[in-house]
Amino acid sequence: MFARRWRRELTRSMFVPLDSADLDALLERLAALLPHDPSAVGAALVEAHLTDPSVLEAIIGILDDKRAAAAVAAGYARALRAATMAEQERLNRAVLDAHAAAERALRASESRMRAVFQNAAVGIGISTMDGQIVRVNQAFADLLGYTAEEMTGLRVPDLAHPSDPPDMWLLYEELIAGKRDAVRLEKAYYRADGGVVWTDMTSSLIRDDDGAPEFTIAMVQDITDRLRLQDRLEHQATHDPLTGMPNRAMIADRLDRIFAEAGPDARVGVCFLDLDGFKRINDTLGHQVGDDLLVAVADRLRDCCEPAHQIAGRVSGDEFVLLVDDPDGPGELTRLAASVLAALTRPFQLGRHRTRISASIGVVESAVLDTSPAELMKAADLTLYVAKSEGRGRYVTYDADRDARQAARYALAAAMPDALDRREFTLVYQPLVSLADGRLTGVEALVRWKHPELGELGPDAFIPLAEETGVILALGSWVLEEACGQAAYWARAFPSAHLSVSVNMTVSQVHEPTLPADVEKILSRTGLDPSLLVLELTESAVMDNDSAPLRALAERGIRIAIDDFGTGYSNLAYLRRLPVHILKLAGPFVDGLRGAQPPAASPPAASPPAASPPAASPPAASPPAASPAASSPASPPAVSSSAADRSSPTRTVDEQIVETIVRLAHVIGLSVTAEAVETRPQADRLRALGCDTGQGWLFARPQRPNEITELLRRTTFPASPGTVDGSQDLA
């Protein structure tokens, strides 16, 4: 397919000196060779006499791989140069032979020399030892835009160009002095119209019969198009095609040169910049507007830089780098960062769209001897991450201690996928206890990471990282399947316990459209009764999520719990329209009851057996945890505190808030679980306020699966709830 496309490009743009069959065979062979040796492809084109520049342009135009294109061009150039050299050598020898023969047989040689000289495809000029041009062929005259007669009025030094290599004229002096026989180099000439042409120039010495220098003969081949193509390819390899800024490769190369050429006191600085909210602009206004914004941002960044020693480049997407060579101290970097933030706050007019954008910048300034290019860019990247996490629209300077902690977080995040494969994660289970009679009604699955170096880590150390990196989906799926499998085992081993398992779900998991189907597959594989599964979601996850997946889960008998209720929306009226069954009261509300006094007299049903308060109550048979039916607002076991108690002037605000939440939750058919119950006064007060279930260190700390199993094994489960064997201690 590539060969056919190449053939169309060639035959459309030029005459090809091959018949169709030969051309097809050649292009098929070269297309097969291209992935392995693109340089050889360029050489093969010259060998096939396909030396028209449009041949090279045709393959360059259809190649997406710029490196391969550059290699083809390089091979082409080398082969063409070798062919030209061979032709020049042949012509040179012919000229020399003709000139020598002219001394022996002038008439016979002049006609031969004139034909070679005048008809040569390369420019040829002859000059005397004092630099006077005495003869040029038409090709040389045409190349420089003169007539042959005009050029014979010039001297060799008149053809000097500012770009001539510094040692070129020294080599010329050695040539006319007879110290060398030939000089070859790339040289630029001014044309008569002021333009510039680049040539591959060879100047050779012609000696007389006695060996004394007599003339110099220069042969020039036009290489302007080749050099322009080379420059264009080099520019594409080192510059961002959209903004024209230096790209990552060029910035890295410039940074390497700064370190290689730096003196002992040299310093270097980097501002690593990322646009805030750029994805939103792309998603809402379209990628064309996003591209226009990047171009506009690039212009403003260039305006902020001092060309002498500050370079702005685009390294990827909406990330830019400002590289400062030998700054006068950290102040120059912070001033640059501040000027960039100020420049970007001005609105952008992108066609008919007017928009604003901010940026986050990580600023690093260091002595060159104290760091390396890789360490400098890593520090800038970590510092940029801090600027993002601290609220965006700001710059943050490098802090070694802080970035060491950030690097540790990065390392932890990077290790999570392999840790999941190595089964370094495990689950512990914290009991949930009925506040009415001390019965064990369920457990909450809590994930731990047994890190090989850091020891056991709690979820606060890695769950946010899992959310940021996307590992949370795989980890959450593993947690759910592990917990369901364990709960199914307990259900088979202790069917009278009716023990439910609660599993926390993150926002990312809840937003997955396949969540209901994934949960269904896990239930099917583990064999767990859906009524024994409780999914705990945060308020924000429930409020921001489409309720359809939650309703699909609820219809299967799975219960939905709102975790940490009271820290987010706390909208009970809205919850009434959602398939929610349980509210888990946030710890701060429960903590406010730490010093609360229990009511003077509590109904007998509200207390566990005298010999076994909640902290020491063993589990007993119970219906599924926190079932709305089991805690009906019509007659909850411990809600019937006296009117005098409810109106007591000593009741705290936290008590009143808790009572209000519990009463309203019961009205709309939700049960309430209190988290972080740590003292008996808290448990007593929560029971008096009508809270259904408690969870916390007062009852039990998180336990290993075998510990929960042993607890269930030691517990007597009556045929109907209401009495408990109080011989076991949950704590």
XYZ file of C-alpha atoms in Angstrom:
731
model
C 0.000 0.000 0.000
C 2.862 2.379 0.903
C 4.642 1.566 -2.372
C 1.488 2.314 -4.414
C 1.028 5.624 -2.614
C 4.686 6.447 -3.237
C 4.313 5.603 -6.924
C 1.309 7.926 -7.248
C 3.266 10.769 -5.653
C 6.261 10.195 -7.959
C 4.416 9.877 -11.243
C 2.206 12.849 -10.416
C 5.066 15.237 -9.674
C 7.830 14.283 -12.139
C 9.005 12.190 -15.061
C 10.400 8.856 -13.894
C 13.056 7.279 -16.172
C 11.719 3.761 -15.537
C 8.903 1.769 -17.036
C 5.954 0.860 -14.807
C 7.095 -2.677 -14.008
C 10.627 -1.642 -13.090
C 9.347 1.284 -11.016
C 6.862 -0.921 -9.147
C 9.546 -3.503 -8.422
C 11.956 -0.848 -7.190
C 9.415 0.812 -4.908
C 8.200 -2.503 -3.469
C 11.806 -3.403 -2.637
C 12.511 -0.013 -1.072
C 9.236 -0.008 0.926
C 10.251 -3.355 2.452
C 13.730 -1.982 3.221
C 12.426 1.281 4.751
C 11.645 0.061 8.333
C 15.054 -1.632 8.618
C 17.497 0.728 6.881
C 15.918 4.053 5.775
C 19.369 5.433 4.960
C 19.856 2.682 2.368
C 16.545 3.689 0.775
C 17.927 7.183 0.100
C 21.104 5.706 -1.424
C 19.082 3.302 -3.605
C 17.102 6.226 -5.082
C 20.344 7.835 -6.288
C 21.633 4.509 -7.631
C 18.409 4.213 -9.640
C 19.110 7.698 -11.102
C 16.045 9.141 -9.343
C 17.951 12.291 -8.409
C 15.303 14.896 -9.059
C 14.622 16.773 -5.728
C 10.927 16.006 -6.045
C 11.738 12.292 -5.595
C 13.027 13.007 -2.106
C 10.154 15.422 -1.381
C 7.647 12.722 -2.388
C 8.839 10.169 0.153
C 9.406 12.795 2.863
C 5.834 14.051 2.358
C 4.231 10.653 2.958
C 6.429 9.539 5.855
C 4.944 10.130 9.336
C 8.137 9.083 11.124
C 10.388 12.175 11.070
C 13.438 10.164 12.144
C 12.975 7.777 9.268
C 12.491 10.751 6.925
C 15.706 12.305 8.182
C 17.568 9.016 7.673
C 16.248 8.702 4.097
C 17.322 12.276 3.376
C 20.753 11.646 4.890
C 21.294 8.491 2.834
C 20.084 10.284 -0.276
C 22.415 13.206 0.396
C 25.442 10.994 1.015
C 24.843 8.969 -2.124
C 24.220 12.105 -4.215
C 27.301 13.704 -2.750
C 29.386 10.616 -3.552
C 28.022 10.593 -7.101
C 28.769 14.283 -7.440
C 32.270 13.778 -6.106
C 32.852 11.023 -8.598
C 31.581 13.247 -11.388
C 33.683 16.136 -10.139
C 36.740 13.914 -9.998
C 36.088 12.711 -13.516
C 35.564 16.261 -14.720
C 38.605 17.481 -12.795
C 40.730 14.789 -14.322
C 39.304 15.581 -17.745
C 40.093 19.257 -17.276
C 43.590 18.495 -16.054
C 44.163 16.046 -18.875
C 42.783 18.542 -21.354
C 44.997 21.320 -20.000
C 48.104 19.077 -20.093
C 47.200 17.856 -23.539
C 46.801 21.451 -24.649
C 50.504 21.926 -24.048
C 51.282 18.987 -26.308
C 48.432 19.162 -28.817
C 46.600 22.478 -28.411
C 44.223 22.185 -31.318
C 43.023 18.667 -30.565
C 42.495 19.339 -26.848
C 40.774 22.720 -27.026
C 37.648 21.393 -28.688
C 37.453 18.521 -26.219
C 38.013 20.767 -23.224
C 35.518 23.325 -24.457
C 32.818 20.640 -24.728
C 33.471 19.335 -21.225
C 33.832 22.794 -19.755
C 30.788 24.386 -21.326
C 28.402 21.436 -21.063
C 29.214 20.323 -17.534
C 26.237 20.251 -15.140
C 28.378 21.674 -12.348
C 29.812 25.172 -12.264
C 33.478 25.450 -13.223
C 35.699 28.504 -12.886
C 39.397 29.027 -13.565
C 41.474 31.728 -11.907
C 45.061 32.814 -11.930
C 47.345 32.662 -8.939
C 46.631 36.298 -8.084
C 42.914 35.482 -7.775
C 41.695 36.884 -11.089
C 38.863 34.839 -12.606
C 39.786 34.172 -16.203
C 37.109 31.760 -17.317
C 33.807 30.269 -16.117
C 31.340 27.939 -17.748
C 27.708 28.786 -18.296
C 26.568 26.619 -15.349
C 28.680 28.679 -12.925
C 27.464 31.959 -14.407
C 23.832 30.838 -14.231
C 24.278 29.641 -10.660
C 25.345 33.118 -9.509
C 23.089 35.072 -11.854
C 25.889 36.715 -13.898
C 26.971 36.431 -17.502
C 30.237 34.626 -18.125
C 31.802 37.910 -19.204
C 30.704 39.652 -15.973
C 32.301 36.961 -13.890
C 35.649 37.291 -15.632
C 35.744 40.811 -14.266
C 35.669 39.492 -10.680
C 38.385 38.221 -8.409
C 38.117 35.226 -6.093
C 37.973 37.387 -2.917
C 34.948 39.196 -4.424
C 32.985 35.959 -3.933
C 33.480 35.908 -0.154
C 30.435 35.373 2.078
C 30.027 36.096 5.836
C 29.313 32.430 6.497
C 32.644 31.270 5.026
C 34.468 29.016 7.501
C 37.161 30.969 9.385
C 39.965 28.843 7.971
C 38.715 28.849 4.363
C 40.945 31.693 3.172
C 43.939 30.202 4.963
C 43.337 27.012 2.990
C 43.112 29.067 -0.208
C 46.463 30.708 0.548
C 48.028 27.290 1.056
C 46.500 26.137 -2.232
C 47.919 28.938 -4.372
C 51.243 28.574 -2.562
C 51.387 24.988 -3.784
C 51.254 23.536 -0.240
C 48.133 21.508 -1.037
C 46.574 20.289 -4.280
C 42.861 20.553 -3.460
C 40.379 22.031 -0.966
C 36.797 20.906 -0.491
C 34.101 22.506 1.652
C 30.522 23.789 1.716
C 30.425 27.456 0.755
C 27.737 30.080 0.264
C 27.822 32.654 -2.571
C 25.879 35.846 -3.032
C 23.941 35.898 -6.296
C 23.819 38.979 -8.458
C 20.253 39.642 -7.266
C 21.323 39.545 -3.608
C 20.107 36.019 -2.929
C 22.285 33.303 -1.451
C 23.134 29.931 -2.940
C 24.899 27.146 -1.066
C 27.372 24.913 -2.884
C 29.603 21.938 -2.433
C 32.860 23.507 -3.698
C 36.115 21.774 -4.670
C 39.092 23.951 -5.635
C 42.095 22.225 -7.208
C 45.555 23.403 -8.197
C 46.776 23.179 -11.822
C 50.548 23.106 -12.200
C 52.694 23.767 -15.276
C 55.110 21.278 -16.790
C 57.679 22.188 -14.194
C 55.231 21.598 -11.328
C 54.826 25.238 -10.427
C 51.310 26.475 -9.532
C 49.703 28.066 -12.588
C 45.886 28.118 -12.172
C 43.199 27.113 -9.713
C 40.038 25.448 -10.935
C 36.898 25.550 -8.816
C 33.963 23.150 -9.277
C 30.687 23.973 -7.502
C 27.507 21.909 -7.067
C 24.272 23.615 -5.926
C 23.165 22.035 -2.591
C 20.743 24.781 -1.498
C 17.631 22.580 -1.680
C 19.320 19.778 0.222
C 20.424 22.094 3.008
C 16.974 23.672 3.226
C 15.413 20.233 3.515
C 17.954 19.282 6.156
C 17.289 22.478 8.083
C 13.549 21.877 7.874
C 13.891 18.329 9.176
C 16.182 19.447 11.986
C 13.696 22.175 12.923
C 10.844 19.674 12.974
C 12.886 17.364 15.192
C 13.659 20.104 17.721
C 10.571 22.342 17.660
C 6.921 21.907 18.545
C 4.926 21.921 15.282
C 1.946 23.774 16.787
C 3.604 26.666 18.625
C 7.040 26.722 16.973
C 8.631 26.627 20.438
C 11.599 24.419 21.321
C 10.326 20.948 22.153
C 11.323 18.544 24.906
C 14.310 17.229 22.927
C 15.709 20.716 22.308
C 15.159 21.812 25.917
C 16.944 18.670 27.112
C 19.799 19.285 24.689
C 20.094 22.910 25.788
C 20.074 21.819 29.434
C 22.824 19.273 28.748
C 24.954 21.981 27.094
C 24.414 24.333 30.044
C 25.739 21.671 32.393
C 28.594 20.717 30.070
C 29.793 24.304 29.584
C 29.054 25.660 33.079
C 31.763 27.158 35.246
C 32.230 26.319 38.924
C 29.869 29.100 40.096
C 27.234 28.722 37.393
C 23.574 28.348 38.317
C 20.532 27.123 36.439
C 16.789 27.533 36.906
C 13.576 26.011 35.615
C 9.954 27.101 35.748
C 7.804 24.052 34.921
C 4.331 25.247 33.955
C 1.024 23.461 33.464
C -2.227 25.147 32.420
C -5.145 24.803 34.834
C -8.404 23.573 33.348
C -7.087 23.134 29.814
C -8.959 19.832 29.384
C -12.209 21.628 30.154
C -11.567 24.092 27.324
C -10.762 21.262 24.931
C -13.889 19.350 25.933
C -16.278 22.312 25.857
C -14.934 24.549 23.076
C -13.193 21.944 20.937
C -9.627 20.987 20.164
C -9.180 23.729 17.559
C -9.873 26.384 20.191
C -7.572 24.486 22.529
C -4.798 24.603 19.919
C -5.385 28.333 19.377
C -5.093 28.830 23.127
C -1.784 26.970 23.253
C -0.407 29.170 20.471
C -1.553 32.306 22.302
C -0.042 31.070 25.560
C 3.251 30.361 23.763
C 3.341 33.948 22.462
C 2.858 35.353 25.958
C 5.520 33.082 27.405
C 8.014 34.233 24.775
C 7.189 37.845 25.620
C 7.972 37.156 29.296
C 11.434 35.756 28.546
C 14.677 37.637 28.048
C 16.141 36.144 24.830
C 19.713 36.430 26.101
C 19.429 33.643 28.685
C 15.787 32.599 29.107
C 14.212 29.997 26.823
C 10.535 29.029 26.673
C 9.573 25.625 25.319
C 6.576 23.299 25.108
C 7.320 19.822 26.394
C 3.911 18.127 25.997
C 0.175 18.843 25.896
C -0.382 21.926 28.040
C 3.003 21.707 29.787
C 5.669 24.353 29.166
C 9.192 24.918 30.467
C 11.014 28.198 31.047
C 14.746 27.468 31.180
C 17.017 30.128 32.681
C 20.763 29.929 32.029
C 22.846 31.263 34.935
C 20.173 33.290 36.792
C 21.227 35.912 39.313
C 19.530 33.942 42.093
C 16.133 32.511 43.099
C 14.590 35.982 42.816
C 14.944 35.992 39.042
C 13.002 32.722 38.797
C 10.189 33.889 41.092
C 9.952 37.203 39.229
C 9.715 35.297 35.948
C 7.034 32.979 37.371
C 5.055 35.950 38.707
C 5.231 37.738 35.353
C 4.003 34.606 33.573
C 1.035 34.237 35.942
C 0.182 37.910 35.440
C 0.432 37.583 31.650
C -1.850 34.557 31.598
C -4.540 36.184 33.728
C -5.397 38.535 30.855
C -8.346 37.163 28.837
C -7.716 35.358 25.569
C -9.810 36.173 22.511
C -9.902 32.984 20.453
C -12.086 33.719 17.449
C -15.560 34.319 18.828
C -14.620 32.779 22.177
C -13.292 34.875 25.040
C -11.794 32.840 27.835
C -9.476 33.047 30.802
C -7.017 30.518 32.098
C -4.562 30.185 34.930
C -1.423 28.130 35.399
C 0.490 26.291 38.093
C 4.277 26.621 38.134
C 6.998 24.654 39.881
C 10.115 26.802 40.360
C 13.590 25.325 40.881
C 16.892 27.226 41.067
C 20.192 25.550 41.849
C 23.947 25.630 41.470
C 24.909 23.490 38.482
C 27.405 21.508 40.566
C 24.666 20.523 43.049
C 22.348 18.786 40.606
C 22.005 17.178 37.180
C 19.615 17.770 34.268
C 17.480 14.768 35.241
C 17.346 15.739 38.929
C 16.545 19.353 38.069
C 13.582 18.402 35.875
C 12.364 15.832 38.413
C 12.429 18.471 41.157
C 10.537 20.901 38.904
C 7.918 18.248 38.120
C 7.376 17.420 41.797
C 7.165 21.106 42.709
C 4.603 21.675 39.955
C 2.524 18.858 41.435
C 2.590 20.668 44.792
C 1.431 23.896 43.122
C -1.470 21.980 41.589
C -2.431 20.348 44.866
C -2.299 23.650 46.791
C -5.017 25.239 44.716
C -3.589 26.070 41.281
C -3.113 29.525 39.799
C 0.155 29.946 41.694
C 3.853 29.198 41.689
C 5.621 27.128 44.335
C 9.377 27.085 44.880
C 11.352 23.942 45.434
C 11.683 22.650 48.986
C 13.942 19.633 49.423
C 12.165 18.161 52.450
C 8.707 18.622 51.003
C 9.718 17.215 47.641
C 11.325 14.229 49.332
C 7.947 13.486 50.878
C 6.284 14.031 47.525
C 8.781 11.718 45.861
C 7.926 9.093 48.450
C 4.251 9.495 47.543
C 5.129 9.053 43.879
C 7.096 5.914 44.694
C 4.192 4.570 46.728
C 1.758 5.259 43.879
C 4.064 3.606 41.355
C 4.373 0.484 43.536
C 0.619 -0.086 43.916
C -0.114 -2.052 40.705
C 2.679 -4.552 41.431
C 1.646 -4.714 45.084
C -1.847 -5.713 43.974
C -0.391 -8.444 41.769
C 1.776 -9.671 44.664
C -1.295 -9.755 46.954
C 0.266 -7.373 49.460
C -3.183 -5.976 50.258
C -5.350 -7.593 52.885
C -8.675 -6.972 54.614
C -9.602 -6.578 58.249
C -13.165 -6.398 59.519
C -14.627 -4.109 62.192
C -17.855 -5.284 63.860
C -21.104 -3.282 63.761
C -23.207 -3.732 66.903
C -26.887 -3.139 67.606
C -27.101 -0.395 70.230
C -30.417 -1.793 71.439
C -29.188 -5.188 72.646
C -25.489 -5.535 71.792
C -26.017 -8.016 68.947
C -23.315 -8.306 66.246
C -25.153 -7.359 63.049
C -22.381 -6.981 60.514
C -18.769 -6.101 59.763
C -17.118 -3.392 57.717
C -14.288 -4.490 55.395
C -11.225 -2.258 55.743
C -8.220 -2.592 53.424
C -4.609 -2.636 54.618
C -1.346 -2.688 52.654
C 1.407 -4.908 54.011
C 4.232 -2.898 52.469
C 7.521 -4.849 52.385
C 9.505 -1.794 53.577
C 7.055 0.518 55.334
C 5.078 -2.081 57.234
C 1.286 -2.117 57.415
C -0.324 0.987 55.897
C -3.858 2.168 56.519
C -6.162 3.313 53.721
C -5.477 7.014 54.345
C -1.889 6.433 53.185
C -2.738 4.980 49.781
C -6.416 5.265 48.805
C -6.050 8.942 47.676
C -3.036 7.890 45.600
C -5.017 5.023 44.117
C -7.729 7.520 43.126
C -5.190 9.823 41.488
C -3.462 7.071 39.502
C -6.542 5.082 38.505
C -5.436 1.976 40.417
C -8.517 2.380 42.607
C -10.713 0.538 40.093
C -8.599 -2.615 40.201
C -8.031 -2.333 43.954
C -11.712 -1.654 44.655
C -12.750 -4.646 42.576
C -10.330 -6.861 44.510
C -11.596 -5.553 47.869
C -15.224 -6.157 46.904
C -14.582 -9.692 45.680
C -12.430 -10.562 48.706
C -15.020 -9.215 51.144
C -17.924 -10.923 49.397
C -16.035 -14.217 49.330
C -15.304 -13.986 53.053
C -18.897 -13.009 53.890
C -20.194 -15.923 51.810
C -17.990 -18.287 53.842
C -19.361 -16.895 57.117
C -22.933 -17.182 55.792
C -22.387 -20.861 55.011
C -20.570 -21.606 58.249
C -22.878 -19.581 60.535
C -26.250 -19.281 58.775
C -28.014 -18.113 61.948
C -25.726 -15.078 62.298
C -27.123 -13.248 59.258
C -23.831 -11.328 59.198
C -23.692 -8.574 56.581
C -20.489 -7.072 55.138
C -20.055 -3.376 54.338
C -17.620 -2.344 51.587
C -16.517 1.218 50.886
C -16.818 2.524 47.320
C -14.882 5.544 46.025
C -16.209 8.219 43.694
C -14.290 6.718 40.754
C -15.878 3.324 41.304
C -19.379 4.744 41.627
C -18.957 6.674 38.373
C -18.068 3.511 36.465
C -21.054 2.718 34.211
C -20.381 -1.017 34.539
C -20.652 -0.999 38.358
C -23.999 -2.915 38.618
C -22.826 -5.580 36.187
C -19.443 -5.882 37.920
C -21.074 -6.294 41.344
C -23.470 -8.874 39.918
C -20.554 -10.923 38.556
C -18.774 -10.827 41.916
C -21.917 -11.943 43.753
C -22.326 -14.762 41.266
C -18.708 -15.918 41.629
C -18.690 -15.765 45.442
C -22.237 -16.984 46.022
C -23.056 -14.201 48.506
C -26.712 -13.356 49.138
C -27.149 -9.748 47.896
C -29.081 -8.903 51.079
C -25.882 -9.417 53.064
C -23.933 -6.804 51.072
C -23.848 -3.107 52.027
C -22.049 -0.628 49.764
C -20.837 2.467 51.594
C -20.610 5.661 49.511
C -19.697 9.216 50.424
C -22.360 11.903 50.192
C -20.655 13.534 47.214
C -20.492 10.223 45.340
C -24.219 9.710 45.811
C -25.279 13.273 45.042
C -23.085 13.651 41.940
C -23.861 10.252 40.499
C -26.659 9.161 38.221
C -29.097 7.328 40.518
C -29.886 4.645 37.921
C -26.875 2.408 38.786
C -27.668 2.723 42.487
C -31.302 1.789 41.880
C -30.154 -1.235 39.878
C -28.049 -2.353 42.845
C -30.860 -1.724 45.331
C -33.294 -3.716 43.217
C -31.000 -6.733 43.626
C -31.367 -6.438 47.410
C -28.028 -4.711 47.980
C -28.216 -1.938 50.558
C -26.635 1.486 50.074
C -25.124 3.342 53.027
C -24.024 6.995 53.116
C -20.662 7.144 54.868
C -19.557 10.121 57.021
C -23.005 11.700 56.819
C -22.914 15.298 57.955
C -19.579 16.213 56.325
C -20.981 16.924 52.876
C -24.374 17.836 51.432
C -26.378 16.462 54.394
C -29.553 16.795 52.335
C -32.077 14.372 53.828
C -34.849 15.568 51.541
C -32.746 14.671 48.503
C -31.793 11.304 49.988
C -35.490 10.432 50.159
C -35.502 10.221 46.351
C -32.431 7.988 46.229
C -32.145 4.237 46.872
C -30.351 4.755 50.197
C -30.967 2.536 53.231
C -28.444 3.519 55.901
C -26.855 6.732 57.191
C -23.486 6.416 58.900
C -23.205 9.374 61.249
C -19.872 11.188 60.913
C -17.356 10.795 63.728
C -17.270 14.491 64.776
C -20.946 14.330 65.815
C -20.314 11.219 67.869
C -17.202 12.759 69.393
C -19.378 15.603 70.656
C -21.247 13.089 72.806
C -18.086 11.895 74.543
C -18.957 13.685 77.794
C -22.723 13.324 77.511
C -24.628 11.884 80.447
C -27.048 9.028 79.851
C -30.716 9.584 80.676
C -31.766 9.050 84.257
C -33.813 6.006 83.350
C -33.593 4.036 80.150
C -36.149 1.491 79.082
C -35.041 -2.059 79.850
C -35.006 -3.037 76.207
C -32.458 -0.331 75.479
C -29.744 -1.936 77.578
C -27.772 -5.117 76.993
C -27.734 -7.646 79.830
C -26.372 -6.225 83.085
C -23.413 -8.551 83.039
C -22.478 -7.554 79.514
C -22.500 -3.882 78.474
C -21.998 -3.034 74.800
C -18.226 -3.083 75.093
C -18.404 -6.674 76.297
C -21.445 -8.011 74.463
C -20.958 -10.989 72.196
C -22.818 -11.128 68.913
C -26.188 -12.746 68.764
C -28.514 -13.774 66.021
C -29.853 -10.770 64.166
C -31.436 -9.807 60.905
C -29.217 -8.098 58.307
C -27.390 -5.112 59.754
C -29.160 -1.806 59.987
C -32.260 -3.028 58.245
C -34.852 -0.268 58.035
C -37.474 -2.777 59.058
C -35.531 -3.712 62.160
C -35.402 -0.107 63.310
C -38.781 1.180 62.340
C -39.398 4.726 63.497
C -42.726 3.571 64.935
C -41.118 1.675 67.818
C -37.293 1.694 67.834
C -36.084 -0.116 70.961
C -34.199 2.841 72.446
C -35.831 5.927 70.976
C -38.435 6.359 73.715
C -36.473 8.757 75.899
C -38.719 10.960 78.006
C -39.949 14.361 76.925
C -38.150 15.818 79.930
C -34.900 14.316 78.647
C -35.398 15.713 75.123
C -36.043 19.188 76.457
C -33.238 19.171 79.038
C -31.387 22.488 79.034
C -28.098 20.604 79.555
C -28.277 18.855 76.184
C -25.476 19.907 73.793
C -25.850 21.122 70.239
C -24.257 17.884 69.006
C -26.917 15.860 70.853
C -29.679 17.876 69.306
C -28.151 17.531 65.830
C -27.780 13.777 66.227
C -31.347 13.406 67.506
C -32.666 15.493 64.598
C -30.766 13.433 62.021
C -31.910 10.156 63.587
C -35.566 11.213 63.794
C -35.632 12.523 60.211
C -33.798 9.440 58.919
C -36.359 7.182 60.575
C -39.175 9.217 59.086
C -37.920 8.516 55.563
C -37.205 4.868 56.368
C -33.439 4.985 56.896
C -31.514 3.402 59.741
C -28.585 5.187 61.394
C -25.151 3.841 62.295
C -22.833 5.850 64.533
C -19.119 5.667 63.707
C -16.154 6.139 66.063
C -17.959 5.106 69.261
C -15.190 4.977 71.846
C -16.822 5.491 75.279
C -19.751 3.946 77.111
C -21.403 7.382 77.661
C -21.363 7.870 73.904
C -22.993 4.496 73.320
C -25.597 5.080 76.028
C -26.461 8.519 74.710
C -26.647 7.337 71.111
C -28.980 4.515 72.155
C -31.147 6.998 74.046
C -31.265 9.282 71.006
C -32.551 6.412 68.872
C -29.406 5.512 66.914
C -29.675 1.956 65.604
C -26.134 0.644 65.232
C -22.716 1.499 66.590
C -19.203 0.931 65.358
C -15.956 1.810 67.113
C -13.187 0.800 69.467
C -15.615 0.564 72.379
C -17.007 -2.582 70.761
C -14.036 -3.925 68.801
C -11.063 -2.856 66.775
C -10.682 -4.134 63.182
C -9.923 -7.841 63.273
C -8.457 -10.435 60.943
C -10.913 -12.803 59.219
C -9.892 -15.729 61.442
C -10.576 -13.620 64.555
C -14.100 -12.827 63.321
C -14.539 -16.517 62.542
C -13.465 -17.473 66.056
C -15.817 -14.868 67.512
C -18.718 -16.307 65.524
C -17.746 -19.815 66.553
C -17.843 -18.916 70.275
C -21.200 -17.140 70.015
C -24.572 -18.740 70.658
C -27.205 -17.628 68.176
C -30.783 -17.983 69.513
C -33.621 -18.844 67.237
C -34.935 -15.324 67.555
C -33.112 -12.152 68.501
C -33.642 -10.623 71.917
C -31.444 -12.707 74.245
C -27.690 -12.956 74.058
C -25.060 -15.207 75.506
C -22.964 -12.534 77.151
C -19.907 -14.645 77.853
C -17.800 -13.232 75.005
C -15.980 -9.882 74.864
C -16.033 -8.053 71.528
C -13.375 -5.627 72.666
